[in-house]
XYZ file of C-alpha atoms in Angstrom:
575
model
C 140.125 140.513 78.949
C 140.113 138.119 76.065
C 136.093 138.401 74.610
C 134.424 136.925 72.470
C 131.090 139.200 70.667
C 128.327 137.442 70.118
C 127.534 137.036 66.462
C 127.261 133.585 64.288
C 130.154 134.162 62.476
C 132.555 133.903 65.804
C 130.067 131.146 67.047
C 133.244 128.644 66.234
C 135.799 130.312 68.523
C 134.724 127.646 71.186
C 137.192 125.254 69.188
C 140.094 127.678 69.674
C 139.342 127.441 73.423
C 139.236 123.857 73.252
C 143.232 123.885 71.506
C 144.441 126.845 73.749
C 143.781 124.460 76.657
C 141.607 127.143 78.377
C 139.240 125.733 80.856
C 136.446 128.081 81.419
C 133.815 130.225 79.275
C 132.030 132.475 80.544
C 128.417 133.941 79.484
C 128.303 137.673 80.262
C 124.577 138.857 80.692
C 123.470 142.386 80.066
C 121.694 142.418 83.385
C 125.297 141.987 84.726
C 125.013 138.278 85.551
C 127.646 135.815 84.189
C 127.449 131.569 83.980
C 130.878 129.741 83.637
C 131.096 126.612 81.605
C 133.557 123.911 81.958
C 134.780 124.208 78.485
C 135.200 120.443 77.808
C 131.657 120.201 78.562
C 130.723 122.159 75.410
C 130.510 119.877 71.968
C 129.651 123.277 69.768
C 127.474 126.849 69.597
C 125.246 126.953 67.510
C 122.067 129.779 67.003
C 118.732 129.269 65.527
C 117.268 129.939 62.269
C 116.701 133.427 62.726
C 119.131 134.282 64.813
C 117.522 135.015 67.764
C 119.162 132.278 70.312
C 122.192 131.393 70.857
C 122.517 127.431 72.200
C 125.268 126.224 73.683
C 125.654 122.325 73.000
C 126.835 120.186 76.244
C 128.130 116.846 76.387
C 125.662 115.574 78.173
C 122.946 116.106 75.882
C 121.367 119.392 77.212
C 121.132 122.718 75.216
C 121.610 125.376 76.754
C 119.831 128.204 75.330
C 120.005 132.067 75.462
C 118.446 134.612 73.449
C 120.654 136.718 71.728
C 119.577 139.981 72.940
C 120.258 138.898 76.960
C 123.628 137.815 76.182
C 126.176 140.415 76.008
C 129.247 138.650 75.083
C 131.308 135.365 75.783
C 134.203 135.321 77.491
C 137.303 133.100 78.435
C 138.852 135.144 81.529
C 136.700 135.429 84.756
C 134.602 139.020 84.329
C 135.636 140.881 87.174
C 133.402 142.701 89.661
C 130.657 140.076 88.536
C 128.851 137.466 90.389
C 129.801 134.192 88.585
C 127.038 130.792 89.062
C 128.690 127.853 87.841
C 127.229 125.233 85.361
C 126.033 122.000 87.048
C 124.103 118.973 85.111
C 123.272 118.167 88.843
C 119.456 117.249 88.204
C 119.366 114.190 90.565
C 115.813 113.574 91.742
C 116.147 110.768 94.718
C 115.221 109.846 97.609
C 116.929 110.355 100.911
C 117.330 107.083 103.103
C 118.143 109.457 105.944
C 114.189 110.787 105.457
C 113.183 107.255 107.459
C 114.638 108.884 110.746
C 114.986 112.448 109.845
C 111.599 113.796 109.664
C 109.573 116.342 111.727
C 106.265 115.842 113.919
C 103.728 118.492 115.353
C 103.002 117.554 118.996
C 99.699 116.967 120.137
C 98.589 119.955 122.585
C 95.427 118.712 124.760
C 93.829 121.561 126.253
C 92.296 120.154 130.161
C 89.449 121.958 130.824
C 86.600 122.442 127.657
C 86.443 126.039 126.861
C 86.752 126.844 123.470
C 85.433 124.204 120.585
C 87.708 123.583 117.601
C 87.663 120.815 114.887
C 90.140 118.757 116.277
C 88.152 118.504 119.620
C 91.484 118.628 121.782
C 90.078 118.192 125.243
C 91.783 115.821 127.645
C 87.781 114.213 128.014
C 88.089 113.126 124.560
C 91.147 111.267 124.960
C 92.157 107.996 127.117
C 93.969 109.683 129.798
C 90.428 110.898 130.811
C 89.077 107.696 130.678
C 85.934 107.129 133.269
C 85.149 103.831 132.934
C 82.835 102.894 135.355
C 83.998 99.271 135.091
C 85.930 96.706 132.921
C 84.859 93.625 131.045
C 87.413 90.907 129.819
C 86.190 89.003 127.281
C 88.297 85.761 126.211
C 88.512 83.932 122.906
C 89.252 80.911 122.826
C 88.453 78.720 119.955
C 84.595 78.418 119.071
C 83.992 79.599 122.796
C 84.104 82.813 124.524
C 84.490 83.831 128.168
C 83.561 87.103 130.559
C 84.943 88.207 133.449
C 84.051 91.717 135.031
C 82.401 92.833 138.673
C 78.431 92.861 138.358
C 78.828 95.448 141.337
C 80.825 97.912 140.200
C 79.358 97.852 136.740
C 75.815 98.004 138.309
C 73.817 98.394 135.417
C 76.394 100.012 133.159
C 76.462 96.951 130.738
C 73.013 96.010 129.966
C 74.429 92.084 128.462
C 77.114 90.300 127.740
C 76.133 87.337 125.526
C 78.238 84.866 123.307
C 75.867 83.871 120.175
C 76.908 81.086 117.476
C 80.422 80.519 117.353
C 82.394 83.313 119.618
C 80.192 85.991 117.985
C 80.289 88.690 120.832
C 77.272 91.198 121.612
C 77.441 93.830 124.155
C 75.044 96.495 125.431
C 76.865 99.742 127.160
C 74.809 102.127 128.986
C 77.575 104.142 130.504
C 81.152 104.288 130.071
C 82.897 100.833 130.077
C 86.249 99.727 129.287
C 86.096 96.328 127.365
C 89.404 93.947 127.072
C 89.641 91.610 124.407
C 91.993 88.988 124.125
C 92.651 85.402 122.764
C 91.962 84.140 119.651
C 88.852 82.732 117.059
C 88.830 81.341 113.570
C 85.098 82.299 113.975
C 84.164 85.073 116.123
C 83.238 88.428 116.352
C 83.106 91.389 118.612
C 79.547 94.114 118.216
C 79.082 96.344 120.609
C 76.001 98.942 121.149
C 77.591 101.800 122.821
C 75.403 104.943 124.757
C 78.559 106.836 125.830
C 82.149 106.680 124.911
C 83.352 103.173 125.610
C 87.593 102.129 125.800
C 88.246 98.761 124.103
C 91.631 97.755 124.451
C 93.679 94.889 122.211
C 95.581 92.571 124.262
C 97.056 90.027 122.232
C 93.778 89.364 120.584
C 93.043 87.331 117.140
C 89.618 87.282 115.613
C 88.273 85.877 112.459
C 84.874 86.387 111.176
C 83.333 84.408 108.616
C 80.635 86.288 107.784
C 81.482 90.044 108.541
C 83.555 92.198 110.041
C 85.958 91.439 113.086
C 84.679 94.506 115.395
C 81.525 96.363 114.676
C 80.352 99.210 116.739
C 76.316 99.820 115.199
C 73.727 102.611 115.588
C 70.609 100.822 117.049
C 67.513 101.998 118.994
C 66.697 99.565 121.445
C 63.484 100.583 123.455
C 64.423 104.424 124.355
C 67.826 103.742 124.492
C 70.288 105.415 121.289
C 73.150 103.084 120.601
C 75.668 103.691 118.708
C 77.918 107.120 117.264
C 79.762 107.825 120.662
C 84.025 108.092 120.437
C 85.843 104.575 121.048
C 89.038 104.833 122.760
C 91.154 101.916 120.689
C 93.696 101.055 123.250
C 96.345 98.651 121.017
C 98.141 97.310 124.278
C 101.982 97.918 124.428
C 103.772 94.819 123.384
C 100.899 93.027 121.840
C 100.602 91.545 118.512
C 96.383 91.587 117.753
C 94.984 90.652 114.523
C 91.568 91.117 112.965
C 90.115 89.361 109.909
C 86.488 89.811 107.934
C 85.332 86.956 105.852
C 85.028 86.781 101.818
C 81.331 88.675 102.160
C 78.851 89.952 104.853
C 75.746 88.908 106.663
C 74.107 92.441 107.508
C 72.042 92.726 110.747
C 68.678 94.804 109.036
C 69.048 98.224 109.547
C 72.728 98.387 110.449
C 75.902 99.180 108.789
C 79.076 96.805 108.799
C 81.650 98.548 106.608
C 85.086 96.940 107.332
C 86.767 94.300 109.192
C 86.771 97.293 112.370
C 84.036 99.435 111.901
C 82.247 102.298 113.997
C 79.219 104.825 113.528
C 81.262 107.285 115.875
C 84.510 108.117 116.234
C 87.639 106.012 116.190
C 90.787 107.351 118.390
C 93.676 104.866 118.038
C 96.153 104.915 120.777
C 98.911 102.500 122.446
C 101.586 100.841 121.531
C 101.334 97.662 120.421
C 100.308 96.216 116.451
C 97.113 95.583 114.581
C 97.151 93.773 111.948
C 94.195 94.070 109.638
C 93.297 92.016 107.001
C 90.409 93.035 104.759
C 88.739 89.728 102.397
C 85.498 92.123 101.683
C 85.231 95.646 103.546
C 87.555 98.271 104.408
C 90.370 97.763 106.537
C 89.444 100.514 109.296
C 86.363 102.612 108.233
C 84.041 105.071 110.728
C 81.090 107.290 109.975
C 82.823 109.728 111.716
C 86.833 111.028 112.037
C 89.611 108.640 112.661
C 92.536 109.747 115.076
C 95.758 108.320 115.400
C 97.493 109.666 118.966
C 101.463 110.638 119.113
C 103.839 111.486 121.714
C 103.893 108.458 124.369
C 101.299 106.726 122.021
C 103.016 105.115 119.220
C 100.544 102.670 117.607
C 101.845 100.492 114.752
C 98.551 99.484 112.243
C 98.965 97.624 109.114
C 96.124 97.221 106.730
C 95.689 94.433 103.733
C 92.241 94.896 101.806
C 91.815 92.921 98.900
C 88.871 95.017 97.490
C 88.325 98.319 98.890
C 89.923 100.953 101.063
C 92.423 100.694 103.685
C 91.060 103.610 105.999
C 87.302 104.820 104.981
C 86.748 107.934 107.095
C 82.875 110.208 106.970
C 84.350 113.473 108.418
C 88.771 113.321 108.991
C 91.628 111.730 109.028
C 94.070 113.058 111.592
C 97.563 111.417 111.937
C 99.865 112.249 115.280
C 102.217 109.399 115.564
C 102.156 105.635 115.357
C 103.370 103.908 112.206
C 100.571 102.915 109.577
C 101.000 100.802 106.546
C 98.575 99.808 104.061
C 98.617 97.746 101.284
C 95.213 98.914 99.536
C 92.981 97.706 96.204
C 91.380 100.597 96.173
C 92.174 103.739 98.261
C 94.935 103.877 101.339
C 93.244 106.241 102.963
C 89.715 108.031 101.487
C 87.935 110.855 103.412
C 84.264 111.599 102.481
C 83.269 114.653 103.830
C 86.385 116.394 105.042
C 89.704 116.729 105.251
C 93.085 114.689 106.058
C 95.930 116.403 107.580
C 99.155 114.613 109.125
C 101.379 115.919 111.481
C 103.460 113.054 112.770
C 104.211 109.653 112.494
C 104.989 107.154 108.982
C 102.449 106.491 107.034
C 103.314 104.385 104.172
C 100.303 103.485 101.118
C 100.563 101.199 98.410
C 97.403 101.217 96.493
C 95.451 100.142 93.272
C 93.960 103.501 93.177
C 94.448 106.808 95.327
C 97.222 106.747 98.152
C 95.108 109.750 100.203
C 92.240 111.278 98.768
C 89.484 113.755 99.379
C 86.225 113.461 97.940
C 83.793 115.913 98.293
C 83.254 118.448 95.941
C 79.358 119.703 96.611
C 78.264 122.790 97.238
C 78.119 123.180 101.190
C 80.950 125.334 102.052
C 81.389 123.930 105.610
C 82.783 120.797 104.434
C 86.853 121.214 104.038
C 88.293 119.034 101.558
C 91.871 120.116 102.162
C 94.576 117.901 102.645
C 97.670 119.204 104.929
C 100.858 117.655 105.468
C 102.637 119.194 108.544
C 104.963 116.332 110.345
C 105.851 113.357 109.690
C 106.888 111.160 106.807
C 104.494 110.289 104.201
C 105.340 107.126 101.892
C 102.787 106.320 98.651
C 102.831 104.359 95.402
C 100.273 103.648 93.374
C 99.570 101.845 90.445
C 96.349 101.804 88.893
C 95.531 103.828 85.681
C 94.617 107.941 86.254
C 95.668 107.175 90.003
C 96.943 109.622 92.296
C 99.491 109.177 95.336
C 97.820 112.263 96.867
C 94.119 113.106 95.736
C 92.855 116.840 97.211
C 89.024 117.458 96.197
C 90.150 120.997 97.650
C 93.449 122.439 98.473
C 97.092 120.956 99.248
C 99.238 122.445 101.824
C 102.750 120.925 103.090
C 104.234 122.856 106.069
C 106.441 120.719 106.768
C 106.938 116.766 107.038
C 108.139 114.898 104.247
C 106.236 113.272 101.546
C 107.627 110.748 98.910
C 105.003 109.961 96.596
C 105.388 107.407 92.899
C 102.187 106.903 90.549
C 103.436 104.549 88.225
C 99.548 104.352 85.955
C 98.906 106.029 82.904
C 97.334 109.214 83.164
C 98.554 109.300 86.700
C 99.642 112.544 89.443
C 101.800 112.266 91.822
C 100.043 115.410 93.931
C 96.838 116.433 92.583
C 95.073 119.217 93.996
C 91.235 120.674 92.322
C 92.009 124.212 94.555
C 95.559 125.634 95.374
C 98.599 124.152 96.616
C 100.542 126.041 98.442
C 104.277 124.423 99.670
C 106.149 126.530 102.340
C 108.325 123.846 104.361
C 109.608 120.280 104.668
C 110.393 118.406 101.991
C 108.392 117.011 98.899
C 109.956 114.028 96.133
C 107.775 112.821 93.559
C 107.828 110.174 90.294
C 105.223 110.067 87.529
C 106.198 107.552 84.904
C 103.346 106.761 82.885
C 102.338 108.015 79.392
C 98.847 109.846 79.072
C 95.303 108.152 78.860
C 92.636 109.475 76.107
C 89.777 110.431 78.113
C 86.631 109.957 75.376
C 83.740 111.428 77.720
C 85.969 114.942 78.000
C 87.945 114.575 75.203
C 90.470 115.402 76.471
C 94.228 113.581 76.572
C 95.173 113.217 80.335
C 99.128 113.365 80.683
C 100.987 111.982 83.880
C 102.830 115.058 86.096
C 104.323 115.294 89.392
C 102.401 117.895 90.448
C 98.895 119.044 89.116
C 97.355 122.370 90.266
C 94.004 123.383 89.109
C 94.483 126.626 91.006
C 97.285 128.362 91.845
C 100.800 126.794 92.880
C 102.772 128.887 95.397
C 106.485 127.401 95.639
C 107.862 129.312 99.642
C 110.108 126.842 101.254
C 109.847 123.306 100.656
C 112.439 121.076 99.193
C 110.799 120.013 96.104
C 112.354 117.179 93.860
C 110.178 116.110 90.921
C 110.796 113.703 87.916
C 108.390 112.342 85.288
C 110.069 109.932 83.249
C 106.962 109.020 80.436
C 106.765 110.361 77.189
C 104.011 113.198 77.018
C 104.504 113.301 81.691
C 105.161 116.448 83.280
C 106.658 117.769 85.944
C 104.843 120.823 87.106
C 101.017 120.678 85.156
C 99.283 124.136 86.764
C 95.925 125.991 85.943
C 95.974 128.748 87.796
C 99.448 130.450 87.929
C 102.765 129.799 89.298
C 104.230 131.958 92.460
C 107.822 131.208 93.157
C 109.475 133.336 96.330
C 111.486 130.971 98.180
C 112.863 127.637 98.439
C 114.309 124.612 96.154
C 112.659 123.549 93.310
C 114.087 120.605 90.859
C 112.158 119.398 88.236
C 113.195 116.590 85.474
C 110.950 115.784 82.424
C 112.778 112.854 80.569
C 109.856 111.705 78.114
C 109.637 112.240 74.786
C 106.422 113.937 73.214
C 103.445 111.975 73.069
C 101.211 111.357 70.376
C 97.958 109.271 70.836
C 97.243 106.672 67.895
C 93.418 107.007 68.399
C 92.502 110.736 68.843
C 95.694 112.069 67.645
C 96.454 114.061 70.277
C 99.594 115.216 71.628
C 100.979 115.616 74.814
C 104.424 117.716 75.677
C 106.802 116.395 77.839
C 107.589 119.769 79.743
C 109.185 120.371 83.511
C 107.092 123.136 83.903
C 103.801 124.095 82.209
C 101.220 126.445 82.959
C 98.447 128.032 81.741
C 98.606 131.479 83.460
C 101.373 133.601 84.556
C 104.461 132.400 86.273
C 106.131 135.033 88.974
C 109.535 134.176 90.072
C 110.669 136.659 93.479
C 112.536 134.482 94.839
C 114.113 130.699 95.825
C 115.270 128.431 93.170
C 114.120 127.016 89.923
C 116.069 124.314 88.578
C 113.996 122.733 85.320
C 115.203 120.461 82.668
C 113.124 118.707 79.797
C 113.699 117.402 76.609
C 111.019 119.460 75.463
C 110.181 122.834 76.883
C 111.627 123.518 80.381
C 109.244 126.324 81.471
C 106.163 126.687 79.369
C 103.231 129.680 79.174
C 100.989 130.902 77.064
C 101.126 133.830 79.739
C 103.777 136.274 80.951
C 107.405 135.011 82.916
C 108.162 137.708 85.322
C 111.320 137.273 87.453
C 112.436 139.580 90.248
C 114.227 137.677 92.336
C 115.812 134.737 93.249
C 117.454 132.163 90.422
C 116.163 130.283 87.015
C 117.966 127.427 85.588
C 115.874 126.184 82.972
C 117.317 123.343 80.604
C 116.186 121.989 76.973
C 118.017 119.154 74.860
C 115.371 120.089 72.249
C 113.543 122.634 72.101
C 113.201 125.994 72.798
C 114.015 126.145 77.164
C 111.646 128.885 77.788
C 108.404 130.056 76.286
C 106.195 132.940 77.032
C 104.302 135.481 75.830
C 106.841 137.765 77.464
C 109.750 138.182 79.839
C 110.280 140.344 82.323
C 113.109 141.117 84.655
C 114.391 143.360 87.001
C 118.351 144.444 87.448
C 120.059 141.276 89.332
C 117.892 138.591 88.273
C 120.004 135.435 87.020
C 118.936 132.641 84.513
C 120.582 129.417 82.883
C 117.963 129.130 79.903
């Protein structure tokens, strides 16, 4: 076996390889691991000022580095008995046309009879197939003017009135369970409706306008002993119908109510069907309730898109829970913003293009029964966003993706793809992200806020999904985590293409690294596939690696720092 021993003298031997037309080095590691390098993809060898690395120089830029005491010797004959992992620039981050049709849901399971209680409230009486209407009003735009049809006798006493005010403004009293149709169109109309039990209001090829508020308002209200208001509302968007709803440029508030978007509700909001909405937002929210917002899969398959000019495109008091249907919305503020709970998706598209957050949990008090979490399960999840320190995917507690697939771009300074205040944890499906701003001085914490990927303020555990991330500003990163990285399974590809960043003002600095982390980083298994200009995998902590594979890339600087390195017998690294 021809060999070459590793010391700086012999460091030049490459160029004999290059005029012996030989093809292939090979790295020989004294853990027993080899790496083969095309040698025509090898410009020179150089080591560092002390000695201690050895870097070999590619063609395409990257430097490959190794430190001397790993490397047992280079070779130009394949080491026998040895598993060999080939050299690949492949660091692609794209992605996947094929995603549109490809992705996963989580069916809906409806329990029929009420026996246990969960947060979801999965009982077939919460849902439309259990509707009970006890009868059915039409009501019919047309113009200025609005009509009713229903049957006084089997309503009885159900619906207290039906009157049309100025314009086609609409105002309903519902004593029982009623199912209210809505269809043709106003320039100048609205629908309110004061609602003592769950109430059905389907959209059949309806268009309303409001001037002066929102489109459809369903209002808490105590009239004489009777509660209105905070009961479910089965939204029925009628197969093959095209219904539109529009708020005006501000509001004229009823006292003592609330009117938050162009469709608005005190209860909850379950959105089923298949037909469109179209929602445009002048002043309020798009959709907003007090309570959760459902969005039904399987036969359902409800198309909504959302326009808001000035605030959010869902505004949601308690969850947002996604099934099916496809949702777009086109947001100045927030796509979709939950106040007091959590968001979790499990079918369906849902595609965001927003000022500000994509998704976004809020609440970070101290009563432990609100969940801020935000899970991905199903589905395909589709957000850019723009604005400065904005995130595609905003957790006030933890992330979790379980599957599903999630594309997310923040294209702000100061901006994160996935932020999360808790842990993320990524075991299935697939995850792409883009961060390509540069960071934002923050005076009030002092404190230089870089772009990433992925930010973690606890700890990040890497167990199945597909991750591709690149962050292409100077100072971004890929991976930014507080609390410690766990690696055991899956893909992981992460790209840092800025240069460092230093701010004019404060005269800060910010690293463009694939991977940095304050605490330890534990690699058992999977994939690890980082590349920077600057560091590639960055600690202050320890690197322990037991398992699995680390490719870790620098055109720069040094490819890995720690504190230490620790590895077991069989563990592999490109660094």
């Amino acid at each position: 076996m021809k060999r070459l021993i590793l010391l700086p003298a012999l460091a030049g031997m490459i160029l004999s390889a290059h005029a012996a037309d030989i093809a292939t080095a090979y790295v020989l590691c004294n853990d027993g691991s080899a790496q083969s390098y095309e040698i025509d993809s090898i410009t020179d060898i150089t080591f560092s000022d002390n000695n201690t690395y050895i870097c070999l120089n590619t063609s395409s830029g990257i430097k490959v580095t190794y430190p001397v005491s790993y490397v047992e010797s280079i070779c130009f004959e394949e080491p026998s008995g040895t598993d060999v992992q080939t050299y690949t620039d492949d660091f692609d981050v794209a992605t996947d046309p094929a995603d549109e049709t490809t992705y996963t849901s989580v069916s809906e399971t409806i329990t029929a009879i009420e026996t246990t209680t969960n947060d979801y409230g999965d009982f077939i009486e919460n849902f439309i197939e259990d509707d009970e209407a006890k009868g059915t009003v039409t009501v019919t735009y047309s113009g200025t003017t609005a009509s009713f049809t229903y049957n006084p006798t089997s309503l009885k006493n159900n619906v207290v009135a039906v009157a049309s005010g100025t314009s086609s403004d609409v105002v309903a009293y519902a004593t029982k369970k009623v199912r209210f149709i809505l269809t043709g169109n106003t320039s100048d109309g609205s629908f309110k409706l004061y609602a003592a039990k769950k109430v059905r209001i389907t959209l059949n090829n309806v268009s309303i306008a409001n001037a002066d508020g929102g489109a459809i308002t369903l209002p808490k209200a105590m009239v004489g002993t009777t509660e209105y208001g905070g009961k479910t509302a089965y939204v029925e968007i009628a197969e093959g119908t095209t219904n539109t709803l529009t708020d005006g440029t501000s509001y004229t508030y009823t006292t003592g109510e609330d009117m938050k978007g162009v469709l608005f509700s005190e209860g909850q909001l379950i959105f089923s069907g298949s037909g469109t909405l179209n929602v445009n937002a002048n002043f309020g929210h798009g959709i907003a309730s007090d309570d959760y917002i459902r969005i039904r899969g399987g036969k359902h398959n409800p198309v909504i898109n959302i326009t808001t000019a000035n605030k959010d495109g869902f505004s949601v008091n308690d969850y947002f829970l996604m099934y099916g249907g496809a949702v777009t919305v086109q947001a100045a503020d927030d796509g979709v913003n939950v106040g007091k709970g959590y968001v979790e998706v499990n079918g369906g598209k849902l595609t965001i293009e927003a000022a500000d957050e994509g998704v976004k949990t809020s609440y970070a008090g101290t009563d432990t029964s609100i969940n801020s979490q935000i899970l991905m399960k199903g589905g395909l999840v589709q957000i850019t966003t723009t604005g400065e320190k904005a995130m595609a995917v905003k957790s006030a507690g933890i992330f979790a993706q379980t599957g599903g697939i999630v594309h997310a771009t923040v294209k702000g300074n100061g901006s994160k793809a996935i932020d999360s205040e808790g842990s993320m944890t990524l075991s299935g499906g697939k995850l792409v992200a883009f961060a390509e701003g540069t960071p934002v001085y923050d005076a009030a914490d002092e404190d230089l806020k870089s772009s990433a990927c992925l930010r973690c303020k606890g700890v990040l555990t890497l167990d199945g999904t597909a991750v591709q991330l690149k962050a292409t500003g100077n100072g971004a990163k890929g991976i930014n985590c507080v609390g410690g990285i766990s690696l055991s399974g899956g893909s992981v590809r992460v790209v840092a293409e800025g240069a460092r960043y230093s701010d004019s003002v404060s005269g800060e600095k910010s690293r463009a690294r694939a991977v940095s982390c304050d605490a330890a980083i534990d690699v058992s298994g999977g994939i690890l596939r980082s590349r920077a200009a600057d560091n590639a995998i960055y600690t202050p902590s320890s690197l322990t690696l037991s398992g699995g594979s680390l490719h870790a890339f620098s055109s720069e600087e040094t490819s890995i720092v720690a504190s230490s390195i620790t590895h077991t017998a069989g563990w592999r690294v490109n660094n």
